[in-house]
CSV table of C-alpha atoms and ligand atoms in Angstrom, one decimal:
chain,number,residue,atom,x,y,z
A,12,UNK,CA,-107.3,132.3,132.5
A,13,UNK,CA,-108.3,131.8,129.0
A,14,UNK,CA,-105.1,130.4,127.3
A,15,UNK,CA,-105.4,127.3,125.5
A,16,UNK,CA,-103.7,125.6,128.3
A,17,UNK,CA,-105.8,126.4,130.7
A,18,UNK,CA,-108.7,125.4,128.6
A,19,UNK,CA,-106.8,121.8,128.3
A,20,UNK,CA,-106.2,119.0,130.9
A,21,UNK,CA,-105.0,120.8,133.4
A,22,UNK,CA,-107.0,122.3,135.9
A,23,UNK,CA,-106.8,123.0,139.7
A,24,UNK,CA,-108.4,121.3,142.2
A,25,UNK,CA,-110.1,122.9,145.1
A,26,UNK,CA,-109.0,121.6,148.5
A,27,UNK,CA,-110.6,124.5,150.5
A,28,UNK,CA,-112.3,127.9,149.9
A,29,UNK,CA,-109.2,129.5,149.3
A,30,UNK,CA,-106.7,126.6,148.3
A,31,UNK,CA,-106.2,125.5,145.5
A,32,UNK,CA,-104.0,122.1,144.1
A,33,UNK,CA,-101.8,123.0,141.4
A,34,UNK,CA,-99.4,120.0,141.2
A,35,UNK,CA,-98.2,117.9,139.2
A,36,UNK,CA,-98.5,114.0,138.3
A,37,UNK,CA,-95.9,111.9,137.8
A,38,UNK,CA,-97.7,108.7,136.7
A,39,UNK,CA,-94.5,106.6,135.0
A,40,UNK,CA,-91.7,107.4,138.4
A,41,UNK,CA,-90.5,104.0,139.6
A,42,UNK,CA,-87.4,105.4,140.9
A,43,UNK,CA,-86.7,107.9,143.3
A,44,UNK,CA,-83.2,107.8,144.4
A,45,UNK,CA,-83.2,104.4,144.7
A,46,UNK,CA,-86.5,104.1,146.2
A,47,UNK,CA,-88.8,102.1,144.1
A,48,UNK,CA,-92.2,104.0,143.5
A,49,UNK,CA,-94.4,101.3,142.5
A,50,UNK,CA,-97.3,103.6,141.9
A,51,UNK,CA,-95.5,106.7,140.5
A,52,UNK,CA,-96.0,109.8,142.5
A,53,UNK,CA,-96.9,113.5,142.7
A,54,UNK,CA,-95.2,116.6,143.2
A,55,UNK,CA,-97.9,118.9,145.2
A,56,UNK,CA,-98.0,122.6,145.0
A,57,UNK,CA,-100.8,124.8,146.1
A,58,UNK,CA,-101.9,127.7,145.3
A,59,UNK,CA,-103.5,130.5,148.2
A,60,UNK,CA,-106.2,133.0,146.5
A,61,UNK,CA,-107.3,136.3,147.7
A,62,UNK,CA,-106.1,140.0,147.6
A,63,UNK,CA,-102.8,138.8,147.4
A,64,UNK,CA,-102.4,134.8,146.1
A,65,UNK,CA,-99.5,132.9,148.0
A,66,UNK,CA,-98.1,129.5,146.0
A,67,UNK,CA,-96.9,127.1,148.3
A,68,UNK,CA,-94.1,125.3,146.7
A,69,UNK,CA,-93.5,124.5,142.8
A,70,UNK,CA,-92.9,121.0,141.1
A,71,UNK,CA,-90.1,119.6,139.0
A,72,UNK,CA,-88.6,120.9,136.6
A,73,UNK,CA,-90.1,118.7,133.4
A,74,UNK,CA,-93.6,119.5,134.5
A,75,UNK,CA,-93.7,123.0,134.7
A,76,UNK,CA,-96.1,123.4,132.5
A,77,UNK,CA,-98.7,121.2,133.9
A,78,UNK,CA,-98.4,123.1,137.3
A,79,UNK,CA,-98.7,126.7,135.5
A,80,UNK,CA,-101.6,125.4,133.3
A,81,UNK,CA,-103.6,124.2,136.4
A,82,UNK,CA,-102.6,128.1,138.3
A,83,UNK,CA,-104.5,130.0,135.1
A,84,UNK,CA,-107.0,127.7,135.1
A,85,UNK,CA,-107.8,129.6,138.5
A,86,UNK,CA,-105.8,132.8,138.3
A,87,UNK,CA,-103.8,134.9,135.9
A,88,UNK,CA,-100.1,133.7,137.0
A,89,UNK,CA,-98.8,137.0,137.6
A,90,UNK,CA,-101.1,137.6,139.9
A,91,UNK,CA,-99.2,135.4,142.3
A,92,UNK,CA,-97.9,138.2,144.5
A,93,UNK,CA,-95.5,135.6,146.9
A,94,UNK,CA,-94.5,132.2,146.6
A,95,UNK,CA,-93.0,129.9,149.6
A,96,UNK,CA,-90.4,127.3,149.1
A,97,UNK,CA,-90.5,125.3,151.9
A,98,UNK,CA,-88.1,123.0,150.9
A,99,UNK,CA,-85.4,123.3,148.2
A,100,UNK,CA,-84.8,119.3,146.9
A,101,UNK,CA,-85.2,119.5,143.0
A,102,UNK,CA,-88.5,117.6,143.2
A,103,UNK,CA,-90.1,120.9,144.4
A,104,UNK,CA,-87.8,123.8,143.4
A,105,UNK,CA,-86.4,122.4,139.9
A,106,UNK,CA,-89.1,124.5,137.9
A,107,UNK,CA,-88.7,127.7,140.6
A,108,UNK,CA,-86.4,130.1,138.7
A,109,UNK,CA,-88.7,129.8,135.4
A,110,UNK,CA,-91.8,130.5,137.4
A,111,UNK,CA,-90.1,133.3,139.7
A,112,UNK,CA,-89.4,135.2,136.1
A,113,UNK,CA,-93.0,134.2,134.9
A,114,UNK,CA,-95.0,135.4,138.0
A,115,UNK,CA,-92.6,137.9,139.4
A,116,UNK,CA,-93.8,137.9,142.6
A,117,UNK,CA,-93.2,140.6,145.5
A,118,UNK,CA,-91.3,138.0,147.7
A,119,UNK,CA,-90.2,134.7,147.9
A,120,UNK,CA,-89.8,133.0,151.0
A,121,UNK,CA,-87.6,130.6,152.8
A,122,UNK,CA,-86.5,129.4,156.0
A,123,UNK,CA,-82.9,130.2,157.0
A,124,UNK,CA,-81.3,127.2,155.6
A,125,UNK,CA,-83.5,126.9,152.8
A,126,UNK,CA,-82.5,130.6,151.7
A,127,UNK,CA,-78.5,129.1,151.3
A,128,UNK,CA,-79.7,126.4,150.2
A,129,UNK,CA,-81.5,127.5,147.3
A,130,UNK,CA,-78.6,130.0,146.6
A,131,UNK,CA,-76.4,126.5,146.4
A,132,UNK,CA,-78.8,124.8,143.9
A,133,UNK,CA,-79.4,128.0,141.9
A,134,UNK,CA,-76.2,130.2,142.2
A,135,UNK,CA,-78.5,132.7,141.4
A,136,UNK,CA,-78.7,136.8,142.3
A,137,UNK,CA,-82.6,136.0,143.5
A,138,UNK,CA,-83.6,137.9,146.9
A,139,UNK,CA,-85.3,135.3,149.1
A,140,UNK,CA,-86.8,136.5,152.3
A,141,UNK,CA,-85.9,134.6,155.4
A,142,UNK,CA,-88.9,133.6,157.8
A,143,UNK,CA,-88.5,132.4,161.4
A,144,UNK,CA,-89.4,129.8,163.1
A,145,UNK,CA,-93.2,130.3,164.2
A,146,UNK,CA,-92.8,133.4,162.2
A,147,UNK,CA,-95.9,134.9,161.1
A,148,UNK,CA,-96.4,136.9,157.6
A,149,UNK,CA,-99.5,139.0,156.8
A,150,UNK,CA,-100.2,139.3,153.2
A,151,UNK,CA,-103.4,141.1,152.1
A,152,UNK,CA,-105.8,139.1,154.4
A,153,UNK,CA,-104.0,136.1,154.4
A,154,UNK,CA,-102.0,135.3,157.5
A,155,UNK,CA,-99.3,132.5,157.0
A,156,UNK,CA,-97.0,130.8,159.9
A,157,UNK,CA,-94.0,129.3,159.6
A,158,UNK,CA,-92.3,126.4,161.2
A,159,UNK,CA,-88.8,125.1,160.9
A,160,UNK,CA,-89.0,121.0,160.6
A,161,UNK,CA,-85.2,120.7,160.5
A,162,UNK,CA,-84.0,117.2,158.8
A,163,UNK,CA,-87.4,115.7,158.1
A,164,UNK,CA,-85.4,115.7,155.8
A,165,UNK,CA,-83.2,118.1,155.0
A,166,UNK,CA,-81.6,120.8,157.2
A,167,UNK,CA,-83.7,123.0,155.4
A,168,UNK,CA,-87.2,121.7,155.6
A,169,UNK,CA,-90.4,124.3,156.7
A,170,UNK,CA,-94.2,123.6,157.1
A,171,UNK,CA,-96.4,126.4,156.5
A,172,UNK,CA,-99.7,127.2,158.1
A,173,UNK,CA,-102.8,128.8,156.6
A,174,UNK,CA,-104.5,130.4,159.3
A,175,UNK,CA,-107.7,130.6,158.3
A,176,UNK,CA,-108.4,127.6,156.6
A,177,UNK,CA,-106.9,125.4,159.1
A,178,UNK,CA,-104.1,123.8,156.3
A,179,UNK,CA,-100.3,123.0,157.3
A,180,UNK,CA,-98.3,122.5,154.0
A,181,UNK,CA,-95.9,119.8,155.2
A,182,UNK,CA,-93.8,119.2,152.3
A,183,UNK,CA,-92.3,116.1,152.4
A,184,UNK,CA,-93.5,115.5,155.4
A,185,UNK,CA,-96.7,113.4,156.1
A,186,UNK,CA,-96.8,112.2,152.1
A,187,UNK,CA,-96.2,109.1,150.0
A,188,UNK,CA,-95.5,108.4,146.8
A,189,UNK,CA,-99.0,107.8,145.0
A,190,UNK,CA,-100.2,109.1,141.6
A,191,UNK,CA,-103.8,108.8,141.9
A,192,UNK,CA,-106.6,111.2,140.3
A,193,UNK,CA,-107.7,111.2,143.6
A,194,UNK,CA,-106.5,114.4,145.8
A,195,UNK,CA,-107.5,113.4,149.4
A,196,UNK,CA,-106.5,110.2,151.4
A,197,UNK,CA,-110.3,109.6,152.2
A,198,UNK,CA,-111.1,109.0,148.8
A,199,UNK,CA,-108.4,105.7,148.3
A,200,UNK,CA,-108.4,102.8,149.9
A,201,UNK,CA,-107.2,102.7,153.3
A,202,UNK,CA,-104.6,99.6,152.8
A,203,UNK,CA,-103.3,101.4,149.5
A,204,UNK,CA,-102.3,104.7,151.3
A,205,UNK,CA,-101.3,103.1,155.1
A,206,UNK,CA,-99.1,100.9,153.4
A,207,UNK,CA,-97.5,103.9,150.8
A,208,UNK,CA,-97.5,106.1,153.5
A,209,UNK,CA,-95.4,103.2,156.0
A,210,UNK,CA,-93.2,102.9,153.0
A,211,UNK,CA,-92.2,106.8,152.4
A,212,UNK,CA,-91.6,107.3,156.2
A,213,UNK,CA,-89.1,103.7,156.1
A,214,UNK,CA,-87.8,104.6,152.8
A,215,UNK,CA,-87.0,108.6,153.7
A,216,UNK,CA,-87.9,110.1,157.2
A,217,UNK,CA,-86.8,106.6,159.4
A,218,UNK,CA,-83.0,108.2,160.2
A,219,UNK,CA,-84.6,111.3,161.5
A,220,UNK,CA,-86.8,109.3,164.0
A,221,UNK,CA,-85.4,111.2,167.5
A,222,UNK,CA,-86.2,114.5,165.2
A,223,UNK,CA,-89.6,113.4,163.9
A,224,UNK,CA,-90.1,112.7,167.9
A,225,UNK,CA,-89.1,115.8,168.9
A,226,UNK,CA,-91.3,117.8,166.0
A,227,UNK,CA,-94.4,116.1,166.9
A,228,UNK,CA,-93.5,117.3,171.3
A,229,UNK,CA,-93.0,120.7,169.3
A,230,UNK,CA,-97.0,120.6,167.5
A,231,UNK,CA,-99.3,121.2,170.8
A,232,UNK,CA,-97.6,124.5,171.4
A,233,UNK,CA,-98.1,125.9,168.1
A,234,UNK,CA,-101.8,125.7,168.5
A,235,UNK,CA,-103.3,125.0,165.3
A,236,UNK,CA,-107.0,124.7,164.5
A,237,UNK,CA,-105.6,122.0,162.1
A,238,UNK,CA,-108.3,121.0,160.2
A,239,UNK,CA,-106.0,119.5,157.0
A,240,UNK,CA,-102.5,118.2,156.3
A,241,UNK,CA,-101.3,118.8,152.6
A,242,UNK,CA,-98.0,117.3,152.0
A,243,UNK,CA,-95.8,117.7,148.8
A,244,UNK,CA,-96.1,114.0,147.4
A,245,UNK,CA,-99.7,111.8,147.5
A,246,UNK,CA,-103.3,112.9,148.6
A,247,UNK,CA,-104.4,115.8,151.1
A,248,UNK,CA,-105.2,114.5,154.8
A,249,UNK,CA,-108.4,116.2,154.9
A,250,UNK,CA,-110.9,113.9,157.6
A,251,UNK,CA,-109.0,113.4,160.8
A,252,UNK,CA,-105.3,114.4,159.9
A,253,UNK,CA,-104.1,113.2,163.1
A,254,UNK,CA,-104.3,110.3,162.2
A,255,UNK,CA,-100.9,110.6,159.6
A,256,UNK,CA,-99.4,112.0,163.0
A,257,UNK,CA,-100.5,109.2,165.5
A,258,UNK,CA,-98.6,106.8,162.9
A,259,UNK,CA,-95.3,109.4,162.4
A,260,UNK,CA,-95.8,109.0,166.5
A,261,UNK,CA,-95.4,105.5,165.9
A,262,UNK,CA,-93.1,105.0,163.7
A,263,UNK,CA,-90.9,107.3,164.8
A,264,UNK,CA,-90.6,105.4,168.3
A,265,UNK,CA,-89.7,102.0,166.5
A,266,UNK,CA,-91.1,99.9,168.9
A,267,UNK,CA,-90.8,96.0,168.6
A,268,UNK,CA,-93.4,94.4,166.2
A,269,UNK,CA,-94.7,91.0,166.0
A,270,UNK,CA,-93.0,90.3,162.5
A,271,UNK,CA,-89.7,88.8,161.8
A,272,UNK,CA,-88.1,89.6,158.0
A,273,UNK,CA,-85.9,87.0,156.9
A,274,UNK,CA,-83.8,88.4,153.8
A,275,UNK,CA,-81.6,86.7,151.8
A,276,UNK,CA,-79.9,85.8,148.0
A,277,UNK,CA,-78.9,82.0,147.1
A,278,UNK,CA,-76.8,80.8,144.9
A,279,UNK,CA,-77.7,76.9,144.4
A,280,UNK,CA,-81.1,77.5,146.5
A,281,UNK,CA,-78.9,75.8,149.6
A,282,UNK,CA,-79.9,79.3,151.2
A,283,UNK,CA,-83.0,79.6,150.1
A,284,UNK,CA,-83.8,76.5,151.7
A,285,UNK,CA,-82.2,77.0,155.4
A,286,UNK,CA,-84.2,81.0,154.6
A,287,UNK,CA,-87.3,78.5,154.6
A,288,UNK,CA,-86.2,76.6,157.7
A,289,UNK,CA,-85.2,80.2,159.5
A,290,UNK,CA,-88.9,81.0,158.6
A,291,UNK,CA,-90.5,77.8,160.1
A,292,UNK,CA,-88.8,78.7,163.1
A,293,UNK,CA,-89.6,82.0,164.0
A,294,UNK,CA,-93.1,81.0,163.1
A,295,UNK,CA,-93.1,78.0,165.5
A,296,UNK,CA,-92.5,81.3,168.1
A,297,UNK,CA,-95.8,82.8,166.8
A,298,UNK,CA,-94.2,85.7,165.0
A,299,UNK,CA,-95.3,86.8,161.4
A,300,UNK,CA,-93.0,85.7,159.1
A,301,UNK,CA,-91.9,87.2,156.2
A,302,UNK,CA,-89.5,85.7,153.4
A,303,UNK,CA,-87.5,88.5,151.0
A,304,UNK,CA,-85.4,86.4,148.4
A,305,UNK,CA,-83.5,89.4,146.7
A,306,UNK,CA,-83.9,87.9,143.3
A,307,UNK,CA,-87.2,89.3,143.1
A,308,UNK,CA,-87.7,91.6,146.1
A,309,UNK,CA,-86.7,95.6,146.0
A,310,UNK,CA,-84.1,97.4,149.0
A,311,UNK,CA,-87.2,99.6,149.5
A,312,UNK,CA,-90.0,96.9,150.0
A,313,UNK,CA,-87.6,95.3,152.6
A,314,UNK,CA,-87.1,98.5,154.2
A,315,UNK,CA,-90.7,98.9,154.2
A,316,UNK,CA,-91.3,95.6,155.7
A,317,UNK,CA,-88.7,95.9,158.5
A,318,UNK,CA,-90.3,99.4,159.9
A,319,UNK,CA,-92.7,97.6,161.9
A,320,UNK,CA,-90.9,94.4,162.6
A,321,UNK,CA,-89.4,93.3,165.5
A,322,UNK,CA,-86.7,91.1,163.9
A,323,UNK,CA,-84.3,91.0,160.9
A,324,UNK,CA,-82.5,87.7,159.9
A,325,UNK,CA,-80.0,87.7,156.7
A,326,UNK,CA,-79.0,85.3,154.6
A,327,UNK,CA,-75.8,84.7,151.7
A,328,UNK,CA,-73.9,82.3,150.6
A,329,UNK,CA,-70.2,83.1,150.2
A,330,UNK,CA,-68.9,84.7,147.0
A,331,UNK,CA,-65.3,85.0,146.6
A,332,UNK,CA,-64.8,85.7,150.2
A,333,UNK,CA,-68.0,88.3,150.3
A,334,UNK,CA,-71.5,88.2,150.7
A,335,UNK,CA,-73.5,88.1,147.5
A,336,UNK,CA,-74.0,91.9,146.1
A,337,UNK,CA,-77.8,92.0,146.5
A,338,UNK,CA,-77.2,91.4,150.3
A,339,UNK,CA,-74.3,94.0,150.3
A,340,UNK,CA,-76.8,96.7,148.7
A,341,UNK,CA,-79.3,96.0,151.1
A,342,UNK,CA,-77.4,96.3,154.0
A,343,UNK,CA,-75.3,99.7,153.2
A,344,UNK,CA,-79.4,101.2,152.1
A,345,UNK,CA,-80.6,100.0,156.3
A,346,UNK,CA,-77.8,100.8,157.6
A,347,UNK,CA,-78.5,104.4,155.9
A,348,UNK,CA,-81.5,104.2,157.4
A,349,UNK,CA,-80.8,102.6,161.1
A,350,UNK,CA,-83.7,100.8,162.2
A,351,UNK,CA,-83.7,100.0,165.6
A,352,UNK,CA,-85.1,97.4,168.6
A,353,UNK,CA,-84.6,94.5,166.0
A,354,UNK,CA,-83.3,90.9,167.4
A,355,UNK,CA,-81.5,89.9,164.5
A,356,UNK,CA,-79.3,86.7,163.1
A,357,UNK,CA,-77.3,85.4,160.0
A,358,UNK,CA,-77.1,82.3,158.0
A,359,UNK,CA,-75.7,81.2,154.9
A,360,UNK,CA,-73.9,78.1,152.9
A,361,UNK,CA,-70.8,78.3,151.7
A,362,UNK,CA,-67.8,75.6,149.7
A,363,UNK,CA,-64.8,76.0,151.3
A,364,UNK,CA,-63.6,79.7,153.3
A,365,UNK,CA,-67.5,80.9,154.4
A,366,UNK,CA,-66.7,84.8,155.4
A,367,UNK,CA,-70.2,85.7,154.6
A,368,UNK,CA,-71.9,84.9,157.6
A,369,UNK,CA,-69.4,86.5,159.8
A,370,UNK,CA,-69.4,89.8,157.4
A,371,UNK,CA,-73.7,89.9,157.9
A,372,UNK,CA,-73.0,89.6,161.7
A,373,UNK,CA,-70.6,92.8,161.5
A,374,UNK,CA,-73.2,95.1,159.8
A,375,UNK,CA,-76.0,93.4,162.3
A,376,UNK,CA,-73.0,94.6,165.3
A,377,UNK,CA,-72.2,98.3,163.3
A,378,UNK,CA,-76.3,99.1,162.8
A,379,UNK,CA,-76.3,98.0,166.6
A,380,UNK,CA,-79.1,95.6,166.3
A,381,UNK,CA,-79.5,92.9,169.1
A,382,UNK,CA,-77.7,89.9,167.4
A,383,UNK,CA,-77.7,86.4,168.1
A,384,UNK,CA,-74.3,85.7,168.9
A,385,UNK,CA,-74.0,82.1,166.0
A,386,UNK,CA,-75.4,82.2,163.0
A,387,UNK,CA,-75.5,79.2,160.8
A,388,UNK,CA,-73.3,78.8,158.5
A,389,UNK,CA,-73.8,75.3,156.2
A,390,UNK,CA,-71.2,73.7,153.9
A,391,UNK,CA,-72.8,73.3,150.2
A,392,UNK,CA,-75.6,71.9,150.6
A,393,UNK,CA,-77.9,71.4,154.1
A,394,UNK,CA,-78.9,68.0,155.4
A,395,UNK,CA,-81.7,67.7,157.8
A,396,UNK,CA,-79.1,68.5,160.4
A,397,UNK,CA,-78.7,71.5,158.8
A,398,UNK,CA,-82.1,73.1,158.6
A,399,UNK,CA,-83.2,71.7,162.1
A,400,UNK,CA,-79.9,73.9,163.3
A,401,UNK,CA,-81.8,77.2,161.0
A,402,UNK,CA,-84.7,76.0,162.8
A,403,UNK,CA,-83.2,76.4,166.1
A,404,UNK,CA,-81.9,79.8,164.6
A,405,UNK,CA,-85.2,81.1,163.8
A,406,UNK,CA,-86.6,79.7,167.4
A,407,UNK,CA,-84.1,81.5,169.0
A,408,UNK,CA,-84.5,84.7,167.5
A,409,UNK,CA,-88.3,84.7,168.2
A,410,UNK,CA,-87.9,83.8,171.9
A,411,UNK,CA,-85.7,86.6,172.2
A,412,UNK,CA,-88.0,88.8,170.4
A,413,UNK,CA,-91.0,87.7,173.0
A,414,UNK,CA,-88.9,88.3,175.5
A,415,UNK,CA,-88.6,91.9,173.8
A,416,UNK,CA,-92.2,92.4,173.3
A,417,UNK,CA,-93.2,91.0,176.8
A,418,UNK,CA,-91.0,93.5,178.8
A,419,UNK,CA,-92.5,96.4,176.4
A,420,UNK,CA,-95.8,95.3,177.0
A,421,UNK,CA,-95.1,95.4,181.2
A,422,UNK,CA,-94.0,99.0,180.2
A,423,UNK,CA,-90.3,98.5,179.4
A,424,UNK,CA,-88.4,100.2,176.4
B,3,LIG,FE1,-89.8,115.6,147.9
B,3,LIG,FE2,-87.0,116.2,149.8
B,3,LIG,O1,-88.1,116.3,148.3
């Protein structure tokens, strides 16, 4: 305490009696590994006080600086007597060796995996103590637990648990990307952090559904007092953190929604326009529709938008024998991703060999989505013949899909 930086713009925030923020924002990120972070994002780490202070976690590597800042602001750094990585992705560990030689704590810890996993990152001669799964570590008064959360999302991935505040440190888990000045989801508006927090689960933890599942079966038997959920990217779940885990629930069961995403590129707008037709008929169904023309729409907003849908339709024209290359990025980034319970279709135009279509219905058939069997598929330009046949498309689809929903809602899968 005392150094000029400390006395600056940095400063911790208190979560809890004993926890501390000590992050870092990222306010200009719009791309995380392809991942478009429309509102920039933050790298959480949080520091434990009291005979002997824990940090949970560090930041990247470029911001360093604004995470030690905040730590004196509260403690003299080298009083930090252990730090946990609970994850080893760059985003949380890039600034780790510097601060292990500025703190010098006793221990550092990891789970299992993370220990090699680190030692792969940092080819380094560091000792990192392994914890166990539901491990528990005494450390001058404060009791920490561990618990693996294998691939949510990497095989390395821990939570830790501060007994007796009531605080799991979740990592990526449970966060969004969201710079805000803001440090608890109760303080932002509700649409703002549903819809970020929908968008990081689609966008990151929506391949590791069965996992997430299985995690979540895992939580009743630890038997937390869980009074907070601090994850390593976006605001603090402080008033009713179940609720992040009621929506994980959801999410990761993928059940059909009442929303059909029509995605698609043109060339001439001939595809745009049977798109618009597609729409009119899945909304004659009753569905919500929702129209993505690639142009102008991001792999990640799609993503988003299909986690609670209930159908998928794509769209290209034909390009030299290929689909256009916005679809062919989109569709390698789902299939990545493999949402499931979707009815799904493809349309396109085309001038004279028209392989698109059939290529959109092979990736519908290898993400093994429920695919209507004909698509469309519309020499140059559509006459009203035309679009009343994307019509019929978009009809189809949505009858299927209430088919879908109607056997859910009399309690089948
Ligand atoms: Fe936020 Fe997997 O790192």
């Amino acid at each position: 305490m005392g150094d000029s930086m400390s006395e600056g713009a940095y400063r911790a925030v208190p979560i809890t009696n004993r926890v501390f923020w000590v992050g870092a924002i990222d306010w200009g990120l719009r791309d995380f590994h392809g991942y478009l972070t429309s509102r920039g994002s933050t790298y959480n780490a949080y520091l434990i006080t009291g005979e002997e202070p824990v940090l949970i976690d560090t930041v990247k590597a470029p911001f360093r600086e604004e995470m030690m800042a905040r730590i004196a602001s509260v403690l003299d750094p080298s009083d930090i007597r252990c730090i946990v990585s609970n994850h080893a992705e760059m985003d949380h560990t890039g600034s780790l060796p510097e601060v292990i030689a500025e703190v010098r704590p006793d221990r550092v810890v990891a789970s299992k995996a993370g220990v090699k996993a680190l030692r792969d990152h940092f080819h380094w001669d560091q000792e990192v103590q392994t914890v166990a799964d539901g491990e528990r570590l005494e450390l001058g008064g404060t009791s920490l637990r561990f618990f693996e959360a294998r691939m949510l999302h990497w095989p390395d991935s821990m939570f830790t648990f501060f007994e007796s505040e009531g605080v799991l440190f979740t990592n990526d888990a449970f966060g969004m990307h969201l710079a805000s000045a803001e440090r608890f989801v109760d303080e932002i508006d509700p649409c703002t952090t549903r819809y970020e927090a929908a968008k990081y689960y689609a966008n990151i933890l929506l391949p590791f559904s069965p996992l997430v599942r299985k995690l979540l079966g895992r939580v009743p038997a630890w038997k937390l007092d869980l009074q907070m959920i601090a994850p390593d990217h976006g605001p603090v779940w402080r008033r009713d953190p179940g609720q992040i885990l009621e929506l994980y629930d959801k999410w990761a069961a993928q059940p059909y929604g009442r929303k059909a995403v029509v995605v698609y590129d043109t060339m001439w707008e001939s595809t745009a326009r049977m798109a618009t037709a597609v729409g009119e008929g899945l909304a004659a169904t009753g569905l919500h529709v929702v129209l993505m023309p690639l142009r102008s729409v991001h792999r990640s907003d799609v993503a988003t938008e299909v986690l609670e849908a209930g159908a998928l339709v794509l769209g290209s024209p034909t390009m030299n024998g290929e689909v256009l290359p916005p679809l062919a990025d989109v569709t390698t980034y789902l299939r990545g991703l493999k949402p499931q319970r979707l009815v799904a279709a493809a349309f396109g135009s085309y001038g004279w060999s028209g392989e698109a279509v059939a290529k959109l219905a092979a990736v519908l058939e290898e993400m093994k989505l429920e695919a209507v069997a004909n698509g469309v598929r519309v020499r140059y330009v559509p006459d009203a013949e035309a679009l009343q046949a994307c019509r019929d498309l978009g009809t189809e689809v949505g009858r299927r899909l209430g088919d879908r929903l109607a056997a859910s809602a009399n309690g089948g899968n």
